[in-house]
Amino acid sequence: MKEARVLYWFRTDLRLHDSPALQAALDLKPAVLYPIFTFDPHYVYHSKGSGNRWQFLLDCQNDLSASITKLNPKSKLFVLREAPQTLLPKIFKAWRITHLVFERDTDSYARDRDRVVSSLARDAGVETVTRYGRTLWDSDAVVAKHGGKPTMSITQLQAAGKKVGAIPRPIPAPTSLPDPGETPIDFEQELPDADPDLNAPVREGEFKPFKTGIAGPHGDFRPEVLEELGFPPATTPHRGGETIALKMLDDIIADEEYTAKFQKPKTSPAAFEPQSTTLLSPHHHFGSLSPRLFYWRVQDLISRFKGSASAPPESLTGQLLFRDMYFAAQAAIGSPFTQTYNNPYCRFIPWHLPSHVESGTETGANAISGQYHIDSPQAERWFQRWKAGLTGFPWIDALMRQLKHDGWIHHLGRHSVACFLTRGGCYVHWERGADVFEEWLLDHEPACNAGNWQWLSCTAFFSQYFRCYSPIAFGQKWDKEGLFVRRWVPELKDLDAKYIYEPWKAPRSALDKAGVRIEGDGGLGSGGSGIGKREEGTYPEPMIDFNERRKVCLDAMKTAYQVGINGDDERVKNGTWREL
Ligand code: FAD
């Protein structure tokens, strides 16, 4: 039998522990095994991303490469720079590959990419082997057991999961790895914009093509890579890598009471250093932590606590079920999942669209699609102030500033800012907010981001639009003294706690004492480009009257629910919804 020469393609599975795909590669008893990662232009050049997420990725690569080298000093993570659709066929030939192995990814772009790559592999006589490992259950199997439909609630996910079978126990990391073979790369490089599958425009001025290469002692992880990829330096304190993830998990599990009795609604969104939840989500995104390892370590502990432990959906294992629910929903719906347009499960709501967004224009992975469009320059200003953390509502501004700087905020913080931007204040389209989260989140996951935005905006998953987060009372409930606000909105750090959530109500004497004036719009002006140019010692006035806007939004939501049409309705698709 021909000896196996395996190309193991790491993507969002940057770990050695509990990797069914890596195990499948090793089961082939390969003569050589090449662990590779390719910077995919779809993500690097065509989608948004702050330096923070890319630094996290480099951290994960670096750590993984070091771990590979520990198991075999001749090996490391080979990082290549070209679209896999054009690069891999050349590698198959140059490295005489017999098998391509990778972990399955149900994200809609990833599915298309993998279909193309698998077909190219077939043409090259290379066998493709895949396994699932990103979720507790195989999302496609969940969908199949749910009658081909998306899972729109935890109960549906649990019922379908039960039919799929028990959540598999994690498998151990390998103790050795085969040698890699020679790695000639003297072939022509295709530049990303030459790829016919990648038709979104390259970010102007930021595209710096680089040669396909295999770099570094462990790969391609120098800090200057961020700059080469066109990203600003990272600001986040959160760092990536399997070693860190496993240590974080150990520390969490060591606090047995916390782990077994965790109840999400009782964790504070205002807690910082340390935060009140695990902060493992970026590790799940990059695969530096297996969700099944997390699940089983928590579950084993819970079983010892018997009746006093928490249960799904509030428990820690319940949080992982939400993740699986969104993955399976996306797996069933496909690419329309991340938008309203053409999405049969998304309620159509005629949001205000900021004025510069033209109908039908694609603006990114979360493009606002379709014909419907209420022109609103005011909504654009609200959106810009929300994004800049200059709404004049300290609770919202603190969260948005933490999000931009750290790349992570607590789940209920995400609830607050998402509700405020959409149905609970500004009535701006949820896809605009999801775009900002895509840009800034370390843990950005298309299925979880879109699904949660749909939930919060009451377009899918959740319909109690009358339950609205106050940008004042909700923060107050968790943090009377406003310590979180003081941390992220230093303009207000010396303000009396009585006014910290509503500084516009503070008397002159309190403001003078705190050395701050409440005035202006955060430097936004009418053009929208002057954000941040506000005067020293000032904090903006609130950009809306919340009580008034809550009422406007509630009335509008009520009407949208009465009309009751979804994103795949012909009237939405052909732009005649106004006639209703
Ligand atoms: P923990 O509470 O410690 O939960 C443990 C794990 O469960 C998390 O690491 C995460 O993997 C998973 N999880 C928890 N809550 C959810 C949830 N509601 N949906 C899906 N998975 C969950 N999560 C993402 O991973 N990526 C996203 O892009 C994302 N976008 C969001 C957008 C909005 C508007 C909202 C409201 C939530 C979003 N979430 C997203 C879900 C959730 O806020 C984060 O997963 C969670 O806050 C991460 O912090 P943690 O690791 O401390 O969570």
XYZ file of C-alpha atoms and ligand atoms in Angstrom:
633
model
C 0.000 0.000 0.000
C 1.182 3.517 -0.846
C 2.550 5.297 2.237
C 0.423 8.169 3.510
C 1.801 11.697 3.110
C -0.612 13.821 5.106
C -1.303 17.532 4.906
C -2.974 18.492 8.181
C -4.708 21.810 7.642
C -5.187 23.757 10.893
C -7.903 26.419 10.742
C -10.145 27.087 13.753
C -8.769 24.089 15.669
C -5.495 25.513 16.937
C -4.846 22.860 19.568
C -3.458 19.373 20.026
C -5.884 18.149 22.719
C -9.260 16.635 21.822
C -8.843 16.969 18.085
C -10.723 14.190 16.299
C -9.406 15.413 12.945
C -5.777 15.324 14.065
C -6.405 11.869 15.484
C -7.841 10.786 12.114
C -4.664 12.077 10.436
C -2.495 10.070 12.838
C -4.662 6.973 12.360
C -3.482 6.972 8.748
C -0.021 6.087 10.159
C 1.555 8.678 7.902
C 5.172 8.489 6.738
C 5.164 12.315 6.807
C 2.750 14.827 8.298
C 2.825 18.494 7.428
C 0.948 20.702 9.934
C 0.010 23.838 8.005
C -1.994 27.042 8.392
C -2.719 29.344 5.478
C -3.609 32.999 5.888
C -6.843 33.061 3.956
C -7.351 36.365 2.101
C -11.092 36.058 2.713
C -10.392 36.790 6.358
C -7.231 38.844 6.050
C -8.213 41.203 3.252
C -11.911 40.872 2.732
C -13.398 40.919 6.169
C -13.081 43.253 9.080
C -10.912 42.665 12.083
C -9.019 44.744 14.572
C -5.402 44.063 15.497
C -6.654 42.435 18.674
C -8.172 39.369 17.041
C -5.199 38.930 14.752
C -2.784 39.102 17.639
C -4.851 36.418 19.363
C -4.545 34.290 16.236
C -0.767 34.797 16.082
C -0.568 33.828 19.767
C -2.479 30.623 19.038
C -0.259 29.782 16.080
C 2.885 30.473 18.051
C 1.828 28.308 20.959
C 0.650 25.481 18.715
C 3.866 25.527 16.748
C 5.940 25.317 19.932
C 3.815 22.378 21.110
C 4.268 20.592 17.784
C 8.026 21.096 18.019
C 7.997 19.649 21.539
C 6.496 16.443 20.134
C 8.864 16.380 17.161
C 11.861 18.727 17.044
C 11.869 18.522 13.228
C 8.313 19.783 12.957
C 6.462 23.063 13.476
C 3.383 24.844 12.188
C 4.115 25.796 8.590
C 2.364 29.088 7.941
C 1.648 29.899 4.346
C 0.269 33.026 2.786
C -2.137 32.463 -0.032
C -5.771 31.544 -0.603
C -6.136 27.819 0.125
C -8.166 27.443 -3.071
C -5.101 28.343 -5.171
C -2.318 27.305 -2.821
C -3.282 23.771 -1.850
C -3.287 22.228 -5.348
C 0.317 23.440 -5.753
C 1.254 22.020 -2.357
C -0.407 18.671 -3.156
C 1.908 18.351 -6.129
C 5.112 19.854 -4.715
C 4.939 17.910 -1.423
C 3.513 14.713 -2.984
C 0.490 14.684 -0.669
C -1.809 11.650 -0.515
C -4.270 12.826 2.167
C -5.698 16.189 3.184
C -7.159 16.204 6.706
C -9.032 18.989 8.491
C -11.703 19.741 11.087
C -15.106 20.513 9.560
C -16.371 24.081 9.674
C -20.062 24.843 9.117
C -19.594 28.582 8.641
C -21.036 29.330 5.215
C -17.862 30.785 3.646
C -15.818 27.927 5.112
C -18.217 25.368 3.665
C -17.908 26.856 0.168
C -14.126 27.043 0.472
C -13.850 23.467 1.718
C -16.088 22.198 -1.064
C -13.788 23.814 -3.640
C -10.637 22.540 -1.940
C -11.985 18.994 -1.579
C -12.903 18.924 -5.255
C -9.409 20.167 -6.193
C -7.955 17.466 -3.941
C -10.034 14.835 -5.742
C -8.730 16.110 -9.090
C -5.195 15.790 -7.750
C -5.791 12.214 -6.523
C -5.658 13.339 -2.881
C -8.096 11.819 -0.401
C -9.860 14.281 1.920
C -10.616 13.220 5.490
C -12.697 15.455 7.799
C -14.063 15.227 11.334
C -16.193 17.568 13.411
C -14.721 19.020 16.600
C -15.819 22.667 16.911
C -19.052 21.940 18.745
C -20.455 19.493 21.296
C -22.431 17.661 18.643
C -21.836 17.583 14.902
C -24.012 20.517 13.761
C -25.006 18.781 10.527
C -26.110 15.703 12.473
C -28.169 17.934 14.784
C -29.870 19.529 11.783
C -30.575 16.115 10.270
C -32.206 14.958 13.511
C -34.214 18.183 13.635
C -35.880 17.470 10.307
C -33.421 19.602 8.340
C -34.586 22.707 10.200
C -32.542 25.205 12.228
C -32.540 24.877 16.007
C -34.225 28.060 17.217
C -34.298 27.258 20.942
C -32.251 25.386 23.509
C -35.063 22.866 23.898
C -34.947 22.079 20.187
C -31.155 21.743 20.340
C -31.334 19.441 23.356
C -34.003 17.252 21.751
C -32.071 16.919 18.488
C -28.777 16.429 20.359
C -30.286 13.611 22.350
C -31.189 11.865 19.114
C -27.643 12.319 17.794
C -26.283 10.624 20.921
C -24.156 11.369 23.962
C -21.681 14.226 23.697
C -18.380 12.428 23.050
C -15.718 12.431 25.741
C -12.581 14.412 24.812
C -9.642 12.507 23.399
C -6.094 13.078 24.671
C -3.428 15.030 22.793
C -0.960 12.930 20.787
C 2.341 12.113 22.462
C 4.376 12.158 19.268
C 4.048 13.463 15.715
C 5.564 12.173 12.443
C 8.340 14.092 10.683
C 7.360 16.570 8.025
C 8.901 16.023 4.594
C 10.738 18.518 2.385
C 8.822 21.768 1.872
C 9.648 23.228 -1.546
C 7.600 26.356 -2.239
C 9.203 27.633 -5.412
C 5.922 27.868 -7.299
C 4.107 30.929 -8.695
C 2.046 32.775 -6.136
C -1.525 33.791 -6.914
C -2.396 37.093 -5.323
C -5.624 37.153 -3.347
C -7.493 39.429 -5.723
C -6.861 36.972 -8.541
C -9.075 34.404 -6.881
C -12.393 34.141 -8.717
C -14.206 33.111 -5.532
C -13.215 36.214 -3.649
C -15.097 39.016 -5.298
C -15.375 41.538 -2.476
C -13.061 44.506 -2.956
C -9.690 44.399 -1.246
C -9.424 47.058 1.468
C -7.941 49.975 -0.366
C -4.479 51.112 0.641
C -4.125 48.318 3.129
C -3.383 45.451 0.831
C 0.253 44.468 1.040
C 0.790 41.313 -0.944
C 3.460 39.093 0.447
C 5.145 36.087 -0.961
C 4.084 32.624 -0.016
C 6.605 31.665 2.583
C 7.360 29.506 5.544
C 8.781 31.635 8.250
C 10.213 31.952 11.694
C 11.587 29.453 14.161
C 8.013 28.392 14.818
C 6.130 29.980 11.974
C 5.112 33.464 11.047
C 4.342 35.099 14.321
C 6.487 38.185 14.579
C 4.583 41.245 15.836
C 5.326 43.042 12.578
C 3.145 40.481 10.805
C 0.161 42.435 12.114
C 1.420 45.510 10.315
C 2.168 43.513 7.161
C -1.384 42.212 7.188
C -2.628 45.789 7.388
C -3.853 45.762 10.989
C -3.188 48.282 13.740
C -1.242 47.172 16.832
C -3.246 45.204 19.380
C -4.486 46.861 22.578
C -6.121 43.888 24.307
C -4.684 42.364 27.490
C -6.194 38.965 26.521
C -3.751 36.577 24.911
C -4.294 33.423 22.901
C -2.917 29.903 22.744
C -3.775 26.405 23.885
C -1.394 26.554 26.861
C -3.140 29.642 28.254
C -6.588 28.179 27.517
C -5.883 24.931 29.367
C -4.480 26.838 32.346
C -7.568 29.098 32.400
C -9.802 26.041 32.349
C -7.834 24.426 35.198
C -8.220 27.601 37.272
C -11.960 27.750 36.621
C -12.522 24.103 37.497
C -10.410 24.494 40.647
C -13.076 26.908 41.906
C -15.617 24.131 42.296
C -18.434 26.218 43.792
C -18.187 28.815 41.024
C -18.138 26.198 38.267
C -20.910 23.950 39.577
C -23.274 26.738 40.654
C -22.641 29.186 37.784
C -25.815 31.005 36.762
C -25.331 33.336 33.850
C -28.072 35.850 34.752
C -26.417 36.311 38.151
C -22.981 37.194 36.752
C -22.200 40.893 36.671
C -21.558 42.671 33.386
C -19.833 45.414 35.373
C -17.185 43.128 36.897
C -13.687 43.662 35.574
C -10.246 42.417 36.504
C -11.457 39.744 37.006
C -14.570 39.470 34.885
C -17.476 37.387 36.186
C -17.644 34.782 33.393
C -14.929 32.506 32.017
C -13.659 34.606 29.082
C -13.003 31.376 27.211
C -14.989 32.413 24.118
C -11.985 33.572 22.035
C -10.366 30.199 22.730
C -13.476 28.442 21.476
C -13.425 30.589 18.375
C -9.832 29.763 17.476
C -10.124 26.211 18.746
C -7.375 26.623 21.335
C -9.876 25.020 23.743
C -12.119 22.121 22.833
C -15.765 22.728 23.820
C -16.096 19.025 24.672
C -13.203 19.158 27.120
C -14.795 22.201 28.761
C -18.207 20.522 28.815
C -17.051 17.272 30.354
C -14.810 18.835 32.975
C -17.756 20.949 34.142
C -20.257 18.098 33.853
C -18.095 15.699 35.853
C -17.835 18.275 38.606
C -21.572 18.998 38.546
C -22.407 15.332 38.990
C -20.574 15.457 42.331
C -22.668 18.439 43.472
C -25.923 16.585 42.877
C -29.013 18.751 43.548
C -27.178 21.973 44.419
C -25.566 22.483 41.010
C -27.064 24.809 38.397
C -28.638 23.454 35.211
C -28.991 24.555 31.580
C -29.710 27.059 30.204
C -28.195 29.119 33.050
C -25.284 26.813 33.929
C -21.876 26.779 32.271
C -22.808 23.721 30.219
C -25.952 25.625 29.203
C -23.752 28.374 27.747
C -22.102 25.815 25.494
C -25.544 24.615 24.417
C -26.359 28.148 23.223
C -23.216 28.029 21.141
C -24.240 24.700 19.594
C -27.756 26.057 18.996
C -26.454 28.966 16.894
C -24.001 26.756 15.020
C -26.757 24.291 14.097
C -29.111 27.140 13.118
C -26.476 28.507 10.766
C -25.671 25.035 9.448
C -29.333 24.647 8.435
C -29.971 28.126 7.015
C -26.589 28.676 5.322
C -25.406 32.101 4.181
C -28.735 33.980 4.710
C -28.331 33.243 8.420
C -26.145 36.297 8.991
C -28.698 38.715 7.515
C -32.413 39.446 7.456
C -32.748 39.567 3.689
C -33.772 36.202 2.276
C -33.715 34.669 5.764
C -37.019 32.849 6.327
C -36.441 32.730 10.091
C -35.743 36.435 10.535
C -38.637 38.777 11.174
C -38.595 41.779 8.880
C -38.374 45.054 10.802
C -38.022 48.296 8.850
C -35.110 49.695 10.839
C -33.712 53.130 10.204
C -30.702 52.711 8.061
C -27.965 55.264 8.377
C -28.126 57.453 5.310
C -24.902 56.499 3.564
C -25.922 52.862 3.203
C -27.446 52.467 -0.220
C -30.114 49.881 -0.663
C -28.813 46.563 -1.838
C -25.186 47.540 -1.271
C -22.935 44.932 0.263
C -20.775 46.373 3.012
C -19.051 43.305 4.406
C -19.677 39.874 5.788
C -22.764 41.196 7.565
C -23.913 43.265 4.616
C -27.188 45.079 5.016
C -29.000 43.503 2.190
C -32.232 44.007 0.378
C -34.175 46.978 -0.818
C -35.809 48.323 2.322
C -34.320 51.499 3.587
C -35.450 54.448 5.677
C -33.051 57.249 4.982
C -31.959 58.703 8.294
C -28.916 60.930 8.708
C -29.836 61.176 12.385
C -29.610 57.398 12.758
C -26.148 57.586 11.188
C -25.061 60.085 13.828
C -26.488 57.897 16.605
C -24.724 54.891 15.142
C -21.384 56.725 14.964
C -21.701 57.938 18.545
C -22.648 54.453 19.730
C -19.598 53.003 17.988
C -17.293 55.667 19.392
C -18.560 55.273 22.963
C -19.846 58.853 22.991
C -23.601 58.410 23.348
C -23.722 60.455 26.552
C -24.981 57.357 28.420
C -21.965 56.355 30.562
C -23.021 52.687 30.875
C -23.240 52.244 27.103
C -20.079 54.260 26.462
C -18.045 52.292 29.011
C -19.062 49.016 27.373
C -18.316 50.212 23.844
C -14.910 51.508 24.899
C -14.082 48.238 26.655
C -15.174 46.354 23.546
C -12.929 48.401 21.286
C -9.904 48.302 23.586
C -10.101 44.752 24.978
C -12.073 42.957 22.257
C -14.372 41.360 24.817
C -17.333 42.414 26.956
C -19.650 40.438 29.209
C -22.726 38.833 27.679
C -25.158 41.158 29.483
C -23.029 44.114 28.415
C -23.515 42.889 24.840
C -27.237 42.719 25.591
C -27.240 46.332 26.768
C -25.427 47.857 23.793
C -27.254 45.711 21.229
C -30.688 46.500 22.639
C -29.824 50.214 22.847
C -28.706 50.368 19.203
C -31.710 48.485 17.878
C -35.170 48.124 19.435
C -34.362 49.853 22.730
C -33.251 53.316 21.611
C -31.860 54.028 18.166
C -33.839 51.649 15.973
C -30.751 51.084 13.822
C -30.481 47.838 11.844
C -28.954 44.968 13.851
C -26.624 44.129 10.968
C -24.801 47.451 11.505
C -24.166 46.555 15.114
C -23.103 43.032 14.157
C -20.578 44.570 11.743
C -18.962 46.510 14.595
C -18.842 43.399 16.754
C -17.266 41.554 13.835
C -14.599 44.201 13.665
C -13.782 44.317 17.364
C -14.628 41.026 19.080
C -11.801 38.608 19.836
C -14.404 35.848 19.851
C -16.229 36.931 16.708
C -18.061 33.884 15.432
C -20.438 34.457 12.500
C -23.088 32.057 13.843
C -22.995 33.328 17.452
C -22.704 36.988 16.532
C -25.563 37.051 14.030
C -27.712 34.748 16.174
C -27.290 36.829 19.312
C -27.925 40.097 17.448
C -31.122 38.569 16.077
C -32.066 37.564 19.605
C -31.412 40.998 21.067
C -33.155 42.876 18.267
C -36.111 40.456 18.468
C -35.837 39.543 14.819
C -35.381 35.824 15.601
C -34.957 33.449 18.572
C -36.585 35.893 21.027
C -39.754 37.926 20.632
C -40.409 39.745 23.913
C -39.650 43.154 22.437
C -41.405 44.899 25.317
C -38.579 43.774 27.642
C -36.058 46.509 27.185
C -32.709 47.301 28.863
C -32.462 50.748 30.404
C -29.033 52.300 29.723
C -29.301 53.821 33.214
C -31.048 51.427 35.609
C -29.397 48.253 34.301
C -25.871 49.486 35.044
C -27.012 50.857 38.399
C -28.402 47.471 39.370
C -24.974 45.845 39.089
C -22.628 48.597 40.102
C -24.063 51.354 42.307
C -20.751 53.172 42.679
C -20.114 53.103 38.934
C -16.623 51.574 39.217
C -16.901 50.059 35.742
C -17.944 53.403 34.263
C -15.084 55.187 36.037
C -12.621 52.615 34.604
C -13.696 53.164 30.982
C -15.030 56.719 31.001
C -12.263 58.548 32.871
C -13.908 61.901 32.122
C -16.403 60.972 34.848
C -14.064 59.239 37.267
C -14.517 61.811 40.026
C -18.254 62.304 39.671
C -20.515 61.597 42.636
C -22.034 58.070 42.378
C -25.478 59.661 42.502
C -24.968 61.058 38.970
C -22.560 58.574 37.441
C -25.207 56.993 35.191
C -26.980 60.285 34.427
C -24.319 62.988 34.488
C -26.600 65.436 32.651
C -28.680 65.611 35.828
C -25.741 66.608 38.022
C -25.804 70.148 39.403
C -23.090 72.555 38.363
C -21.350 72.194 41.726
C -21.023 68.384 41.384
C -19.687 68.722 37.842
C -17.189 71.403 38.850
C -16.004 69.233 41.704
C -15.470 66.340 39.268
C -13.792 68.642 36.748
C -16.135 67.824 33.878
C -18.634 69.686 31.707
C -21.551 67.962 29.995
C -21.817 69.455 26.561
C -21.839 68.814 22.856
C -22.178 65.665 20.833
C -18.804 64.080 21.402
C -17.196 66.060 18.599
C -19.269 64.346 15.965
C -20.676 67.518 14.436
C -23.010 67.170 11.527
C -20.567 65.529 9.131
C -19.807 62.480 11.200
C -16.034 62.615 10.794
C -14.997 64.607 13.857
C -15.559 61.910 16.465
C -13.170 62.245 19.337
C -12.345 65.896 18.695
C -14.360 67.019 21.663
C -12.916 69.432 24.139
C -10.775 68.264 27.036
C -12.744 67.942 30.264
C -16.095 67.439 28.577
C -18.433 64.502 28.298
C -21.281 64.585 25.741
C -24.921 65.251 26.405
C -27.181 62.191 26.047
C -27.900 61.738 22.350
C -31.511 60.644 22.866
C -34.284 61.033 25.373
C -34.378 57.375 26.359
C -37.960 57.274 27.653
C -39.268 58.970 24.554
C -37.270 56.706 22.228
C -38.289 53.572 24.120
C -41.885 54.408 23.386
C -41.216 55.145 19.705
C -39.326 51.851 19.355
C -41.989 49.837 21.179
C -44.730 51.218 18.908
C -42.643 50.497 15.821
C -41.867 46.956 16.985
C -45.530 46.345 17.684
C -46.433 47.370 14.143
C -43.657 45.216 12.660
C -44.882 42.218 14.642
C -48.466 42.849 13.525
C -47.395 42.992 9.879
C -45.488 39.801 10.609
C -43.383 39.147 7.544
C -39.956 37.571 7.322
C -36.787 38.347 5.418
C -37.624 35.940 2.601
C -40.996 37.581 1.888
C -41.240 38.646 -1.756
C -42.373 42.108 -0.619
C -39.132 42.543 1.280
C -37.078 41.126 -1.529
C -38.632 43.305 -4.232
C -38.819 46.402 -2.046
C -42.601 46.872 -1.979
C -42.956 46.540 1.798
C -43.959 50.208 2.130
C -47.226 49.400 0.352
C -48.342 47.178 3.195
P -19.254 32.173 29.530
O -20.470 32.728 30.159
O -18.141 31.809 30.409
O -19.742 30.943 28.671
C -18.906 29.827 28.334
C -18.857 29.658 26.834
O -20.146 29.433 26.293
C -18.344 30.889 26.122
O -16.951 30.911 26.119
C -18.963 30.762 24.737
O -18.188 29.933 23.906
C -20.278 30.068 25.018
N -21.381 31.032 25.103
C -21.831 31.674 26.201
N -22.910 32.411 25.925
C -23.164 32.237 24.620
C -24.167 32.732 23.743
N -25.148 33.528 24.155
N -24.094 32.389 22.454
C -23.138 31.551 22.005
N -22.173 31.038 22.791
C -22.193 31.370 24.083
N -20.208 34.768 21.438
C -19.231 34.358 20.633
O -18.560 33.362 20.945
N -18.943 35.021 19.462
C -19.644 36.119 19.071
O -19.371 36.665 18.002
C -20.674 36.591 19.934
N -21.390 37.706 19.614
C -22.407 38.123 20.453
C -23.171 39.236 20.097
C -24.198 39.686 20.925
C -25.048 40.882 20.524
C -24.454 39.010 22.129
C -25.556 39.472 23.031
C -23.721 37.893 22.487
C -22.697 37.426 21.654
N -21.937 36.285 21.975
C -20.945 35.861 21.135
C -22.342 35.402 23.093
C -21.719 35.686 24.456
O -21.879 37.031 24.795
C -20.253 35.303 24.536
O -20.027 34.008 24.053
C -19.788 35.337 25.991
O -20.062 36.584 26.561
C -18.326 35.042 26.067
O -17.834 35.229 27.359
P -17.394 33.989 28.248
O -16.440 33.136 27.497
O -16.942 34.542 29.537
O -18.777 33.233 28.419
